[in-house]
XYZ file of C-alpha atoms in Angstrom:
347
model
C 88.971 111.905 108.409
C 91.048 115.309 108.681
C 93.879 113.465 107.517
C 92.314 112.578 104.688
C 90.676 115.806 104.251
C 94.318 117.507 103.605
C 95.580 114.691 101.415
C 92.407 115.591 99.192
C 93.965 119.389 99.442
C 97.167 117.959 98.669
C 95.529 116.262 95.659
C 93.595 119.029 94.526
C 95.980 121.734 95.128
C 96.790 122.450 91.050
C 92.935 123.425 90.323
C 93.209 126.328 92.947
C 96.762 127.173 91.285
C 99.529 126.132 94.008
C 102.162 123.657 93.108
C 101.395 120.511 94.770
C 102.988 120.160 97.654
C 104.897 116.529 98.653
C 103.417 113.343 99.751
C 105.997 111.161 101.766
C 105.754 107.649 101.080
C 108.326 105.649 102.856
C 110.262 108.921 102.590
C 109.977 109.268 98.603
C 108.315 112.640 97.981
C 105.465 112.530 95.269
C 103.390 115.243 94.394
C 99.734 114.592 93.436
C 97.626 116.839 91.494
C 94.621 117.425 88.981
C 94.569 118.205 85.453
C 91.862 120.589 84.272
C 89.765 117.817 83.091
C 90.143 115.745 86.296
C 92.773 113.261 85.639
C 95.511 113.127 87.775
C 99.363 113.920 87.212
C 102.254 112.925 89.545
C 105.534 114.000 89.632
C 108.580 111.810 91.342
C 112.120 111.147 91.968
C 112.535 107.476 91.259
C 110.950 104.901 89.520
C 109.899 103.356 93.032
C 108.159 107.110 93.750
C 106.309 106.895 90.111
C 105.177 103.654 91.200
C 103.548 104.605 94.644
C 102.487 107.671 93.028
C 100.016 105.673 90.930
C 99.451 103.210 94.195
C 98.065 106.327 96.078
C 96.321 107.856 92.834
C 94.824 104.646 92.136
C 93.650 103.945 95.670
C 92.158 107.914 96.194
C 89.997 107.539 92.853
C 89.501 103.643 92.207
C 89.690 101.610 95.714
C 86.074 100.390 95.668
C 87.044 98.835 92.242
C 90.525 97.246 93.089
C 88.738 95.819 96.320
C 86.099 94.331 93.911
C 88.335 93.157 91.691
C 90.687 91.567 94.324
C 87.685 89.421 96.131
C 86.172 88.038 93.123
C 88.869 86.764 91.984
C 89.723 85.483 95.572
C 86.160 83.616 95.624
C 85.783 86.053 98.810
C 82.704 87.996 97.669
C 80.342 85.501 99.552
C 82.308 86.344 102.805
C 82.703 90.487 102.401
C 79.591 91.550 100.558
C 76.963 89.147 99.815
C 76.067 85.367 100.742
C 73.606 85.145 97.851
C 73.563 82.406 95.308
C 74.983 84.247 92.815
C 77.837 85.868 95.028
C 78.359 81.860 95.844
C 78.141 80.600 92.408
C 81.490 83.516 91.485
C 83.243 82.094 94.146
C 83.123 78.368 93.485
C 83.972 79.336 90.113
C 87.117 81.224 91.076
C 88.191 78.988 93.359
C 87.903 75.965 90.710
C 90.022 78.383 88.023
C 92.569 79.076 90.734
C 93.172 82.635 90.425
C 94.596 83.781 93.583
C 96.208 79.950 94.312
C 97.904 80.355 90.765
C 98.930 84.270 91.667
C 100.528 83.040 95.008
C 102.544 80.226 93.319
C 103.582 82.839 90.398
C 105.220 85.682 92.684
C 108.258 83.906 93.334
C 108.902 84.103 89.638
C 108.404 87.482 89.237
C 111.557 89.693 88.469
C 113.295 91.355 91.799
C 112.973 94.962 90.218
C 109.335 94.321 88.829
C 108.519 93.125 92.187
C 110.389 96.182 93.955
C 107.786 98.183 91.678
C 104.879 96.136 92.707
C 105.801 96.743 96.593
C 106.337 100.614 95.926
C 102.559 100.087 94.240
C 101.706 98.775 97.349
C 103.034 101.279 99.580
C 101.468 103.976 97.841
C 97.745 101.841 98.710
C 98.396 101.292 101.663
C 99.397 105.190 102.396
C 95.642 106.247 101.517
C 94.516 103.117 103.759
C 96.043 103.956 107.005
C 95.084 107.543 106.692
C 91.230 106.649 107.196
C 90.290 106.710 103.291
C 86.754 104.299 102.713
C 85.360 104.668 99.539
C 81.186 105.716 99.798
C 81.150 102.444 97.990
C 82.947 100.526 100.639
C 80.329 101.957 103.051
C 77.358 100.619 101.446
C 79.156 97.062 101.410
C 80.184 97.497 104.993
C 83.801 96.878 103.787
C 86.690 97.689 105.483
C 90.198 98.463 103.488
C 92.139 95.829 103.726
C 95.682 96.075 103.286
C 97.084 95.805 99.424
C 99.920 93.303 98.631
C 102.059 92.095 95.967
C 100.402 89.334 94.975
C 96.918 91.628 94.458
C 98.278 93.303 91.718
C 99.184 90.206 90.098
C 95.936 88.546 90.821
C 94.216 91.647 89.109
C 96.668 91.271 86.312
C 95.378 87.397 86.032
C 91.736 88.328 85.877
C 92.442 90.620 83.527
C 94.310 88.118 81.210
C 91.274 86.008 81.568
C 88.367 88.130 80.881
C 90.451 89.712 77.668
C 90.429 85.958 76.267
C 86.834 85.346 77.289
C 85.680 85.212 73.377
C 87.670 82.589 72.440
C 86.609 80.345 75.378
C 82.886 80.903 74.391
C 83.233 80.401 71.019
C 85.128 77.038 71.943
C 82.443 76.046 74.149
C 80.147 77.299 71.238
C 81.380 74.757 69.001
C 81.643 71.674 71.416
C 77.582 72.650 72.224
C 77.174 73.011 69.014
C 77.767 69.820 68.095
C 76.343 67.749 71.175
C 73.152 69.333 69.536
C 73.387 67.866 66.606
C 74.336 70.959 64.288
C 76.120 70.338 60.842
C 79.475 69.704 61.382
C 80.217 70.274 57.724
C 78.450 74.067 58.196
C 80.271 74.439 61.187
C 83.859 73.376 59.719
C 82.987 76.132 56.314
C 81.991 78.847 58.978
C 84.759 78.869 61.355
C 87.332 77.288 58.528
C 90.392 76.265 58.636
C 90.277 75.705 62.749
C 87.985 72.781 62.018
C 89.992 70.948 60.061
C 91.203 68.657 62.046
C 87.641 67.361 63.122
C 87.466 63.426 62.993
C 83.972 61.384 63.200
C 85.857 59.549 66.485
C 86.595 62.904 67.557
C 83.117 64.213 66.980
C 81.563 61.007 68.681
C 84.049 61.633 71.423
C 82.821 65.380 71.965
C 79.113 64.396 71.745
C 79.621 61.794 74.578
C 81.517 64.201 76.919
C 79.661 65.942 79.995
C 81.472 69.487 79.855
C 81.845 70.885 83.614
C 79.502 73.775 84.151
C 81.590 75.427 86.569
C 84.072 76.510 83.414
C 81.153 76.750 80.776
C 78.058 78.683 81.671
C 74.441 77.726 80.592
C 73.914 80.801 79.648
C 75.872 80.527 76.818
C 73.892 77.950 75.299
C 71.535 78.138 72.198
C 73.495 81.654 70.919
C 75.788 83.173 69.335
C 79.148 84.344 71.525
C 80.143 87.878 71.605
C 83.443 88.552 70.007
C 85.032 91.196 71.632
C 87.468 93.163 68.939
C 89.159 96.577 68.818
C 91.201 98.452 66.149
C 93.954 101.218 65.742
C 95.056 103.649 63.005
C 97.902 106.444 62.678
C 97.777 109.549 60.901
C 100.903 110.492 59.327
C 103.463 113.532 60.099
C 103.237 115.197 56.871
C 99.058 115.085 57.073
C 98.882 117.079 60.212
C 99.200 120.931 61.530
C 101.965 120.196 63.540
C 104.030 117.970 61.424
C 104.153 114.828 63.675
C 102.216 111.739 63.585
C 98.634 110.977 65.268
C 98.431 107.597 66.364
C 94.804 106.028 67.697
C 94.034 103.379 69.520
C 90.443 101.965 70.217
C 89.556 99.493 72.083
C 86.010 98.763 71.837
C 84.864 98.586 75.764
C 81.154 99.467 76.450
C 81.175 103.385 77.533
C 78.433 102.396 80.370
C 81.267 100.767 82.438
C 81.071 102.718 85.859
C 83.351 102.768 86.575
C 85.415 103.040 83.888
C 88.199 99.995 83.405
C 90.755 102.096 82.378
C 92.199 105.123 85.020
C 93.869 108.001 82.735
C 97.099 109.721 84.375
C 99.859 111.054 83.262
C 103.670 111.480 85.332
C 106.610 113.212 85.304
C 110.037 111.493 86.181
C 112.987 114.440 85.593
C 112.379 115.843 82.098
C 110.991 112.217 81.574
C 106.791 112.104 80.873
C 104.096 109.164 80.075
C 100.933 109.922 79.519
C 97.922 107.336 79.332
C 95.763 104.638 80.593
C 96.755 102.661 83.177
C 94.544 100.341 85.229
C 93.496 100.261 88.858
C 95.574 97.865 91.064
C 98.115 97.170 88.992
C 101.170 99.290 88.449
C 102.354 100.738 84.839
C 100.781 102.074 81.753
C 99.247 100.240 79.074
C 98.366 102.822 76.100
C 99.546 105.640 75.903
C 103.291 107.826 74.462
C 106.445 109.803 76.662
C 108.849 111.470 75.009
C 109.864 108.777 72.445
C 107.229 106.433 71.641
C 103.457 106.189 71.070
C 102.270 102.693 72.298
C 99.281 100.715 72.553
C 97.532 97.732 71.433
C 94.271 96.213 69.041
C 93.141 93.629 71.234
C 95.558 91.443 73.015
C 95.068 88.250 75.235
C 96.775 85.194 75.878
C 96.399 82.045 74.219
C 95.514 80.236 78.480
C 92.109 78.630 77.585
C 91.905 75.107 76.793
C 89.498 71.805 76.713
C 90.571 68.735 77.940
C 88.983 65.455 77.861
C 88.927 63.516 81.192
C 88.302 59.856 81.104
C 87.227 59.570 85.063
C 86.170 56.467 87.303
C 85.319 56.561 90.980
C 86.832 60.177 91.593
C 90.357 58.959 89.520
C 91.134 59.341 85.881
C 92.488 57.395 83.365
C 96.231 57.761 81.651
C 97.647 55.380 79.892
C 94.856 52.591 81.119
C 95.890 53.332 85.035
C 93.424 55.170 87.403
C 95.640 58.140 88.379
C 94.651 60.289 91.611
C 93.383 63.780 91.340
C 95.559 66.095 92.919
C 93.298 67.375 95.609
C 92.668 71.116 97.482
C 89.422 71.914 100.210
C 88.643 75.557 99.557
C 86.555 76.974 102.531
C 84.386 79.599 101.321
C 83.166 81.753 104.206
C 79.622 83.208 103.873
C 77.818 86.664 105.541
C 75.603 85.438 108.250
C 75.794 81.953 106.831
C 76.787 78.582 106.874
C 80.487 78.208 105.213
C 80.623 76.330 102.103
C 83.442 73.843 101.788
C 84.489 72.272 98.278
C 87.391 70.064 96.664
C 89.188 71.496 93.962
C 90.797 69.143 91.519
């Protein structure tokens, strides 16, 4: 704990008025400190030192929240901090999606510098971890730190992908109830038109025969209306404002009860090089925000990943082009606190 103790001195050192003195991380000095208003501001060498700066900035303020964010989308919460049914029912559904089996299979294609960021990241973590640091969250779980790798950041990244795009995979599974139930498919196709379009009567008799996999499509969506998540951004321009250069806004649209927060302000200092903006915890980089050149952010941005598929199935096969084809098959073991383990096939 005293080693933590003067890394929080370290940290805190610019509120009391001393230049921050260096953190070594694998021998890159970084220097740590607090704005005013509490966010924090790093200075560095390399891009490698910016990197674990924001790895050891990250893991000081936001651990409790990269550790929650890393074993849900594992499927490990049943196993670390709960072996209720709901804690079971997030982990069979992660483990179906294939989150942290997809994140594994992805880091070989990652870029060699991008990943010589990501283990920088990493190294930063892992810093705060091995001198003592346990988040008062952490304790409640009874959690122990585990060590932060590569492929963490990237399954955060993943999650985050997916829960950006989650309006367009309820409204999809809005319209496919929708009709099962016997709503107007006419109403329907003027409402949401021109997507509809393409709507056939065997395609419609096809859709209201179809048993869609609750795993992927909660009940609790049924009977209502999906929330659409949006967001919007505007610019002010040079020759409206005091100082002569241009505001540019971005907001967008996350509840302000979030605690905490999913976005972790910072700002960081490379040479006479700056960025200033949001970031988020466990993964490496800035995502709004401006440096010296450029003001940069986004409305509301996802990737097009969701998709329903049809699946003619017999006798645990299914059917392509008239053959019975063999799933490709996985066992997923999911551990469970003072419990029995659950074990289930993933097609």
């Amino acid at each position: 704990m005293r080693k933590v103790l003067f890394l929080n001195e370290k940290v805190h050192a610019m509120r009391i008025g001393r230049k921050p003195k260096a953190i070594y991380v694998a021998g890159m000095p970084i220097r740590l400190a607090r704005c005013p208003s509490g966010t924090m501001e790093l200075w560095a060498d390399t891009e490698a030192g910016l990197a674990a700066g924001i790895g050891l900035a990250h893991a000081i303020d936001r651990f409790g929240q990269m550790s929650l964010a890393k074993l849900l989308g594992q499927g490990r919460l049943s196993e670390c901090l709960s072996a209720g049914r709901e804690a079971l029912h997030a982990d069979i559904f992660a483990r179906n999606m294939g989150f942290a089996h997809f994140a594994s299979c992805e880091l070989d294609r990652v870029p060699e510098h991008s990943l010589s960021l990501l283990e920088a990241y990493c190294l930063g973590v892992n810093h705060v971890i091995r001198h003592g640091w346990r988040p008062f969250e952490m304790r409640l779980w009874r959690y122990s730190p585990e060590t932060w790798r590569r492929v963490d950041s990237l399954l955060v990244a993943k999650l985050i992908i997916y829960f950006l795009g989650h309006s367009q995979r309820e409204m999809e599974h809005f319209l496919v109830r929708s009709i099962q139930r016997g709503t107007s498919v006419s109403k329907l196709q003027r409402l949401f038109a021109p997507h509809l379009d393409g709507l056939t009567n065997e395609l419609i008799g096809l859709i209201k025969a179809i048993h869609v996999n609750p795993l992927h499509s909660p009940d609790s969506l049924d009977g209502r209306i999906p929330r659409s998540a949006a967001s919007n951004n505007w610019a002010v321009a040079g020759w409206r404002t005091v100082s002569g250069f241009p505001i540019e806004c971005h907001d967008p649209h996350l509840p302000c009860n979030f605690l905490p927060q999913p976005w972790y302000e910072m700002g960081t200092h490379l040479g006479d090089r700056y960025s200033l903006g949001v970031t988020i915890p466990g993964v490496p980089g800035f995502l709004m925000g401006r440096n010296n050149d450029v003001s940069f952010g986004y409305t509301h941005g996802f990737m097009d990943m969701l998709d329903y598929f049809v699946e003619e199935c017999r006798a645990g096969h299914f059917v392509e082009d008239g053959d019975l084809c063999d799933f490709q098959v996985r066992t997923e073991t999911i551990v469970r606190r003072r419990r029995s383990a659950v074990t289930i096939p993933v097609f």
